[in-house]
XYZ file of C-alpha atoms in Angstrom:
522
model
C 32.638 -17.556 64.986
C 31.396 -16.063 61.872
C 32.380 -17.601 58.517
C 36.075 -14.680 57.278
C 34.821 -12.019 56.659
C 36.642 -9.060 55.160
C 36.569 -6.169 53.004
C 39.949 -5.032 51.626
C 41.124 -8.692 50.262
C 40.553 -9.530 47.048
C 38.187 -12.547 46.150
C 37.802 -15.955 43.562
C 36.276 -15.972 40.740
C 37.036 -13.671 39.060
C 35.378 -15.343 36.476
C 31.236 -13.378 36.541
C 30.658 -16.994 34.428
C 30.983 -19.399 37.365
C 28.470 -17.192 40.127
C 25.682 -18.166 37.366
C 23.136 -20.917 37.657
C 22.770 -23.402 35.576
C 20.297 -23.036 33.724
C 20.620 -18.721 34.202
C 19.061 -16.888 31.614
C 21.431 -15.263 30.359
C 22.887 -18.149 28.707
C 19.955 -18.660 26.442
C 19.922 -15.571 25.429
C 23.295 -15.228 24.799
C 23.896 -18.865 22.788
C 20.230 -17.578 20.976
C 22.463 -14.420 20.183
C 24.696 -16.083 19.170
C 22.627 -18.189 16.051
C 22.341 -15.373 14.223
C 24.250 -15.098 10.911
C 28.409 -13.281 10.330
C 26.176 -11.284 7.499
C 22.987 -9.700 9.696
C 25.914 -7.250 11.209
C 27.907 -6.107 8.043
C 25.365 -3.484 8.035
C 26.882 -1.950 11.264
C 30.232 -2.080 9.977
C 32.074 1.533 9.991
C 35.225 2.688 8.978
C 34.893 6.064 9.882
C 35.068 7.604 14.763
C 35.818 5.480 17.307
C 35.485 1.542 17.488
C 31.394 1.237 18.348
C 30.181 -1.291 20.501
C 30.167 -4.863 19.364
C 26.215 -5.257 17.899
C 26.202 -8.520 19.586
C 27.211 -7.580 22.795
C 24.311 -4.859 22.656
C 21.511 -7.500 20.497
C 22.202 -9.389 24.270
C 22.433 -6.813 26.778
C 19.311 -5.249 25.760
C 17.478 -8.068 25.420
C 18.642 -9.847 29.175
C 17.223 -6.465 30.870
C 13.368 -6.824 28.489
C 13.202 -10.022 29.886
C 14.082 -8.225 33.761
C 11.426 -6.185 33.230
C 13.345 -3.413 32.369
C 12.299 -1.306 29.787
C 13.938 2.094 30.882
C 17.292 3.461 28.804
C 19.200 4.570 31.967
C 17.881 1.223 34.347
C 19.734 -0.903 31.268
C 23.202 1.025 31.912
C 22.237 1.033 36.381
C 22.246 -2.527 35.681
C 25.250 -3.221 34.012
C 27.042 -1.833 36.234
C 25.511 -4.357 39.066
C 24.057 -7.489 37.613
C 26.243 -10.348 37.361
C 24.071 -11.672 34.193
C 24.193 -7.839 32.532
C 28.017 -7.798 33.589
C 28.840 -11.263 31.763
C 27.010 -10.330 29.065
C 28.268 -6.992 27.973
C 32.334 -8.264 29.748
C 33.321 -5.109 31.442
C 30.989 -2.863 29.362
C 29.118 -0.048 29.992
C 27.457 1.279 27.358
C 25.390 4.797 28.184
C 21.709 4.575 28.100
C 21.639 7.725 25.006
C 24.006 4.704 23.193
C 21.277 1.406 24.883
C 18.560 3.894 24.028
C 19.818 4.315 19.587
C 21.067 1.184 19.002
C 17.422 -0.420 20.396
C 15.648 2.671 17.576
C 18.277 1.491 15.303
C 16.551 0.809 11.440
C 18.711 -1.923 11.208
C 18.033 -3.669 14.305
C 14.696 -5.213 12.376
C 16.924 -7.508 11.217
C 18.510 -8.185 13.556
C 15.185 -8.928 16.306
C 13.995 -10.895 13.050
C 16.759 -13.180 12.747
C 15.661 -14.048 16.634
C 12.861 -15.090 16.070
C 13.843 -17.596 12.819
C 16.735 -18.782 15.341
C 14.432 -19.004 17.921
C 12.348 -21.492 16.025
C 14.394 -23.490 14.253
C 15.621 -24.264 18.169
C 12.077 -25.150 19.810
C 12.131 -27.106 15.871
C 15.497 -29.563 16.976
C 13.679 -30.251 20.624
C 10.466 -30.328 19.267
C 8.488 -28.227 21.562
C 6.446 -27.612 18.271
C 5.094 -30.013 15.714
C 4.789 -26.790 13.302
C 0.577 -28.242 12.338
C -0.555 -25.495 13.362
C -0.373 -21.683 14.129
C -2.303 -19.284 16.500
C -3.195 -16.215 15.256
C -4.984 -13.027 17.895
C -3.773 -9.786 18.243
C -3.748 -6.817 21.459
C -4.181 -3.282 21.914
C -0.216 -1.504 23.460
C -0.892 1.714 24.583
C 1.923 3.965 22.789
C 4.329 6.436 24.498
C 1.691 8.839 23.428
C 0.038 11.934 25.368
C -3.680 11.436 25.609
C -5.859 14.069 24.477
C -3.927 14.703 21.271
C -6.257 13.197 19.445
C -6.398 14.966 15.442
C -9.863 13.288 13.752
C -10.667 12.973 10.231
C -14.315 13.858 9.972
C -13.485 17.318 12.261
C -10.010 18.130 9.136
C -12.814 17.108 7.191
C -15.529 19.223 7.832
C -13.308 22.339 8.267
C -10.655 21.290 5.287
C -14.642 21.760 3.414
C -15.872 24.969 5.424
C -12.258 26.511 3.423
C -12.783 25.151 0.194
C -16.669 27.309 0.327
C -14.977 30.144 2.318
C -11.883 30.391 -0.367
C -14.630 29.925 -3.522
C -16.753 32.489 -2.370
C -13.421 34.619 -1.345
C -12.783 33.984 -5.191
C -15.825 35.617 -6.856
C -15.478 38.666 -4.912
C -12.128 39.684 -5.552
C -13.730 38.784 -8.974
C -16.561 40.574 -8.470
C -15.521 43.712 -7.675
C -11.937 43.506 -10.282
C -9.868 43.333 -7.515
C -7.902 40.682 -9.270
C -8.047 39.216 -13.161
C -9.149 35.763 -13.598
C -6.228 32.871 -12.605
C -5.934 29.528 -14.440
C -7.069 26.810 -12.201
C -6.296 23.281 -12.309
C -9.350 22.431 -10.955
C -13.575 23.850 -10.936
C -13.543 21.860 -7.170
C -11.030 23.710 -4.435
C -8.023 25.810 -5.102
C -5.096 24.373 -4.424
C -1.825 26.453 -2.046
C 0.082 27.663 -6.011
C -3.800 29.106 -6.717
C -4.146 31.164 -3.333
C -0.293 32.736 -3.347
C -0.150 34.110 -7.299
C -3.793 35.522 -5.888
C -1.888 37.033 -1.917
C 0.645 38.220 -4.569
C -2.170 39.994 -6.695
C -4.091 41.303 -4.121
C -0.929 42.178 -3.233
C 0.140 44.928 -4.869
C -3.605 46.015 -5.927
C -2.730 47.402 -1.752
C 0.108 48.098 -2.339
C -1.745 50.411 -5.455
C -3.734 52.093 -2.511
C -1.052 53.142 -0.504
C 1.021 54.834 -2.647
C -1.848 56.166 -4.224
C -3.380 57.338 -0.272
C 0.427 58.744 1.076
C 0.653 61.084 -2.788
C -2.515 62.510 -2.060
C -3.252 66.427 -0.086
C -6.576 66.175 1.100
C -7.668 64.281 3.292
C -11.598 63.390 2.822
C -10.384 61.757 -1.091
C -6.841 59.614 1.375
C -10.221 58.144 4.185
C -12.196 57.478 0.201
C -9.266 55.377 -0.476
C -8.876 54.284 2.547
C -12.510 53.006 2.314
C -11.182 51.304 -0.532
C -8.562 49.876 -0.049
C -10.368 48.354 3.127
C -12.416 44.876 1.607
C -8.294 44.271 -0.144
C -5.967 44.340 2.872
C -9.187 42.083 4.712
C -8.818 39.686 1.592
C -5.208 39.302 1.775
C -5.395 38.795 5.532
C -7.330 36.150 4.846
C -6.103 34.572 1.747
C -3.175 33.904 4.511
C -5.183 32.672 6.919
C -5.939 30.594 4.154
C -2.873 28.777 2.658
C -1.496 28.180 6.357
C -4.999 26.349 7.081
C -4.809 23.929 3.880
C -0.847 23.646 4.082
C -2.230 22.134 7.642
C -5.416 19.721 6.435
C -3.722 18.311 3.767
C -0.944 17.699 5.901
C -3.473 15.849 7.758
C -4.012 14.166 5.082
C -0.894 12.934 4.085
C -0.716 11.891 8.102
C -4.989 9.549 8.396
C -3.768 7.363 5.260
C -6.794 5.335 5.560
C -6.584 6.308 8.922
C -9.784 7.684 10.785
C -7.174 9.792 13.650
C -4.124 10.097 14.905
C -1.790 11.748 17.256
C 0.111 14.747 17.869
C 2.963 12.706 20.122
C 2.940 9.946 17.899
C 2.204 10.497 14.295
C 1.474 6.292 13.148
C -0.203 5.427 16.632
C -4.059 5.607 15.986
C -7.279 6.373 18.613
C -8.539 2.858 19.772
C -10.810 1.529 23.150
C -8.498 -0.537 25.104
C -9.168 -3.178 27.764
C -7.894 -1.844 30.405
C -10.415 0.706 30.572
C -11.176 2.196 34.438
C -13.451 4.692 34.252
C -16.314 2.233 32.386
C -16.462 5.593 29.753
C -15.507 4.562 26.671
C -11.803 6.055 26.850
C -10.058 6.136 23.270
C -6.448 5.891 23.672
C -3.263 5.927 21.407
C -2.437 2.509 20.414
C -1.174 -0.074 18.109
C -2.892 -3.191 16.700
C 0.414 -6.147 17.718
C -1.054 -9.386 15.650
C 1.243 -12.255 17.246
C 1.160 -16.282 15.225
C 1.741 -18.493 18.328
C 2.038 -22.188 18.717
C 3.332 -23.881 21.924
C 3.080 -20.858 23.402
C 5.620 -19.107 22.134
C 5.684 -15.829 19.446
C 6.783 -17.434 16.316
C 5.820 -14.104 14.123
C 4.728 -10.531 15.101
C 3.229 -7.774 12.979
C 2.013 -4.073 14.345
C -0.968 -2.569 12.130
C -3.054 1.065 12.228
C -6.351 -0.411 12.268
C -8.525 -1.156 15.163
C -10.219 -4.299 14.616
C -8.561 -8.045 12.986
C -10.589 -8.335 10.229
C -8.189 -7.214 7.632
C -4.826 -7.548 9.331
C -4.897 -11.208 8.963
C -4.483 -10.718 4.662
C -0.885 -7.984 4.975
C 0.096 -10.257 8.143
C 0.172 -13.905 6.685
C 2.224 -12.205 3.737
C 4.327 -11.031 6.139
C 4.749 -14.040 7.983
C 5.806 -15.831 4.908
C 7.752 -12.669 3.165
C 9.862 -13.066 6.390
C 9.893 -15.655 8.280
C 8.432 -19.783 7.782
C 6.357 -21.216 5.425
C 2.910 -21.047 6.373
C 1.783 -24.687 8.550
C -1.507 -26.956 7.431
C -3.092 -24.925 9.608
C -4.068 -21.552 10.490
C -5.984 -20.818 13.206
C -8.118 -17.397 14.662
C -11.072 -16.561 16.675
C -14.391 -14.702 14.792
C -12.887 -11.286 14.321
C -11.239 -12.980 12.093
C -13.973 -14.597 9.830
C -14.639 -13.186 6.639
C -15.253 -14.525 3.129
C -11.878 -11.994 2.111
C -9.740 -14.283 4.660
C -11.989 -17.472 4.318
C -10.747 -16.927 0.303
C -7.258 -16.082 0.819
C -6.913 -18.804 3.056
C -8.745 -21.433 1.246
C -7.917 -20.584 -2.311
C -4.633 -18.471 -2.596
C -2.649 -20.583 0.215
C -3.959 -23.393 -0.358
C -4.074 -23.629 3.618
C -6.834 -24.830 5.981
C -8.633 -21.854 8.119
C -9.846 -23.272 11.417
C -11.271 -19.081 11.505
C -14.626 -18.712 13.510
C -17.147 -16.589 12.088
C -19.701 -13.624 14.573
C -22.636 -16.253 14.701
C -21.432 -19.334 14.879
C -21.947 -19.898 18.226
C -25.365 -18.603 18.402
C -26.173 -20.456 16.307
C -25.723 -23.384 17.464
C -27.803 -22.705 20.077
C -31.482 -23.883 19.931
C -33.281 -21.161 20.154
C -31.212 -20.244 17.060
C -32.390 -22.683 15.301
C -36.834 -23.060 16.577
C -36.683 -20.064 15.057
C -39.191 -20.253 12.626
C -38.659 -16.769 11.798
C -34.742 -16.735 10.401
C -34.204 -17.776 6.791
C -30.983 -20.009 7.900
C -34.777 -22.339 8.880
C -36.703 -22.247 5.928
C -37.281 -25.093 3.444
C -34.943 -24.365 0.580
C -35.056 -26.958 -2.742
C -32.242 -25.411 -4.648
C -34.087 -27.222 -7.992
C -37.299 -24.556 -8.255
C -33.957 -21.993 -6.752
C -37.644 -20.788 -3.936
C -37.806 -20.625 -0.227
C -40.437 -21.096 1.133
C -41.116 -18.250 4.110
C -43.629 -19.423 7.565
C -46.522 -19.001 5.457
C -46.845 -21.090 3.015
C -45.503 -18.279 0.868
C -42.965 -18.664 -2.300
C -39.812 -16.377 -2.636
C -39.027 -16.649 -5.967
C -35.413 -15.224 -7.468
C -34.752 -11.911 -8.761
C -31.753 -10.645 -9.626
C -27.707 -10.787 -8.338
C -26.385 -7.943 -6.717
C -22.939 -7.168 -6.122
C -20.957 -4.841 -2.742
C -18.401 -3.527 -2.515
C -16.363 -2.818 0.789
C -14.108 -0.205 1.236
C -11.357 -1.962 0.880
C -12.628 -2.830 -2.449
C -13.205 -6.427 -1.734
C -16.565 -6.972 -3.893
C -19.610 -9.792 -3.003
C -22.162 -11.437 -5.111
C -25.524 -10.917 -3.613
C -28.323 -13.142 -5.367
C -31.981 -11.088 -4.528
C -34.957 -13.345 -2.828
C -38.630 -11.658 -3.155
C -41.733 -12.111 -1.312
C -44.595 -13.643 -4.312
C -46.923 -11.860 -1.904
C -46.639 -10.775 1.348
C -50.581 -8.551 1.651
C -52.651 -9.604 4.672
C -49.495 -12.002 6.368
C -49.970 -12.846 10.375
C -46.104 -13.241 10.577
C -45.757 -9.399 8.607
C -44.677 -7.691 11.688
C -42.291 -10.938 13.597
C -40.983 -11.503 9.842
C -39.926 -8.748 8.440
C -39.261 -4.082 9.202
C -39.998 -3.558 4.929
C -42.674 -0.453 4.696
C -46.518 -1.999 3.949
C -47.197 -2.735 0.090
C -42.812 -3.516 -0.350
C -42.760 -7.276 0.189
C -40.294 -9.170 2.348
C -36.761 -9.339 -0.116
C -33.960 -12.101 0.971
C -29.870 -12.008 -0.042
C -28.170 -14.897 -0.022
C -24.585 -14.811 -0.489
C -23.734 -18.414 -1.407
C -20.086 -18.266 -1.405
C -20.242 -17.563 2.508
C -22.817 -20.130 3.020
C -20.566 -22.205 0.881
C -18.022 -21.237 3.739
C -19.231 -21.044 7.061
C -20.521 -24.833 6.474
C -16.965 -25.728 5.281
C -15.752 -24.482 9.000
C -18.631 -26.119 10.240
C -17.936 -29.088 9.721
C -14.233 -28.715 10.006
C -14.792 -27.592 13.477
C -17.431 -30.255 13.984
C -14.042 -32.512 13.207
C -12.418 -34.770 15.539
C -9.660 -34.089 15.455
C -9.062 -29.974 13.818
C -12.056 -29.637 16.689
C -9.354 -30.045 18.819
C -6.683 -27.872 17.191
C -9.493 -24.998 17.359
C -9.996 -26.244 21.140
C -5.791 -25.668 22.149
C -6.234 -21.838 20.532
C -7.122 -20.588 23.545
C -4.239 -21.872 25.264
C -1.611 -21.164 22.877
C -2.513 -17.723 22.128
C -4.018 -15.441 25.104
C -1.386 -16.754 27.848
C 1.162 -14.475 25.430
C -0.913 -11.579 26.852
C -1.350 -12.314 29.119
C 2.651 -13.233 30.601
C 3.329 -10.249 28.385
C 1.933 -7.238 30.582
C 0.878 -9.273 33.084
C 3.995 -10.783 34.166
C 6.330 -9.322 32.145
C 4.500 -6.215 32.940
C 4.980 -4.762 29.933
C 1.352 -2.510 28.834
C 2.813 0.294 27.168
C 6.310 1.527 24.528
C 8.415 4.055 25.667
C 9.635 5.040 21.821
C 7.307 6.571 19.449
C 7.095 5.493 15.026
C 6.196 2.875 14.144
C 9.595 1.176 12.689
C 11.006 2.251 16.421
C 7.986 0.646 18.254
C 8.562 -2.127 16.486
C 12.077 -2.973 17.362
C 10.728 -2.477 20.638
C 8.054 -5.556 20.387
C 10.211 -7.397 19.296
C 12.414 -7.357 22.282
C 8.705 -7.827 24.208
C 8.434 -10.533 22.481
C 11.633 -12.207 22.573
C 12.028 -11.671 25.915
C 8.820 -13.591 26.316
C 9.686 -16.391 24.910
C 12.760 -16.973 26.571
C 11.045 -17.089 29.467
C 9.072 -19.617 28.933
C 11.550 -21.056 27.290
C 14.151 -21.024 30.433
C 11.425 -21.926 32.883
C 11.194 -24.865 30.361
C 14.156 -26.024 31.534
């Protein structure tokens, strides 16, 4: 005996919601998108043409697909035909893959994604899943949707650009020397602009045209050969000048794309070449990618942003600005690893934002080692006389204060140093162990008092029981989010190009991670 099975009879219920489990992820997607204020969707309203799909429905469909590790527009379209949860969220509508792709890269969708993060955080607070005591910040590199060998390097472009400047200046001088063209008004003495090169082309072209007319008028073959010989240099110069203009404009465009970066990809101009951890060949291969910065609490991503620079140090301040401006007020503690530890970052958090920085610095772990503390040639272990402002080296020689030094980095941040110099290093038995300075030069010591105070502040905070436990939580809070993103969700490469589009996709992927974890915890 079998259970009744027939293909010719209508089966109830028709309401697809009944077929979903009580804690299905589709319900959480639905509630999250429905919590977004109505005003956020007003920018999508259009009075002309065919009525569009509702942006709430489109956002639900794409978010739900991302939670199932489906990122392709065509595969999302296929899910709308055979997935019960997708059918329920779309309420029978079946937008094409073109419509789906256009929607998720739309500039207005960025605001909807931001609202998703804001509303999701409010929900976490209501259910007391986060305590708003600290945020944990870290970054990861995600490969861009760009071809592998399409890199353009700033140093290489600069090298060829300098060569072009020299050649164009040299050709200009030759044309003046041979009186082929008169002197032109130049904006700068160092290089010729494309407009000035275009003026040179016009004047040289007039000279070549004059030669052509004279050659046509002459009957004698020898005279025509002589004129052709004279015309050779202006014709070659004309060809070179046109090539110079094309190259000059190309290099200028390259420098505009570079901005402050050192490289970019020809297939995704916003992507920068970075070293990725998934380097299977172990040969240091560079890939085009983006540096994704994420702020988490309770293993939930609460805010994110994308940056072009591969290092994390200079991303912290702009990322904190974005969090305060677009997401939420910063909590009391800001926690990050040693990659963010710098004088500028500490100064910004402690002085400007009035928050506590639980961020280690590069030498923090090494300073805890017994070998480091017992090394008598390490200047950090030297005896310091605060009253006389004097350091004493292992050979009992005094290092006296000499002068102040100010250094400015590429970002324009200035650091102040006090320079000390040994009174006499001659004949020191420890010289080879203490300094690499040449014979006759005395040992110098540069001390940044502000940096030393900041490091002491960090050591004090991390040795405290409460703040130390908050910092130790960093590894189990922010790192799992990247694991969920890349291993569980299998989101390891962007499927769109351009920073604005990539930001939308990253937001959808991180929110999909949040929804999956939230559903699993429920």
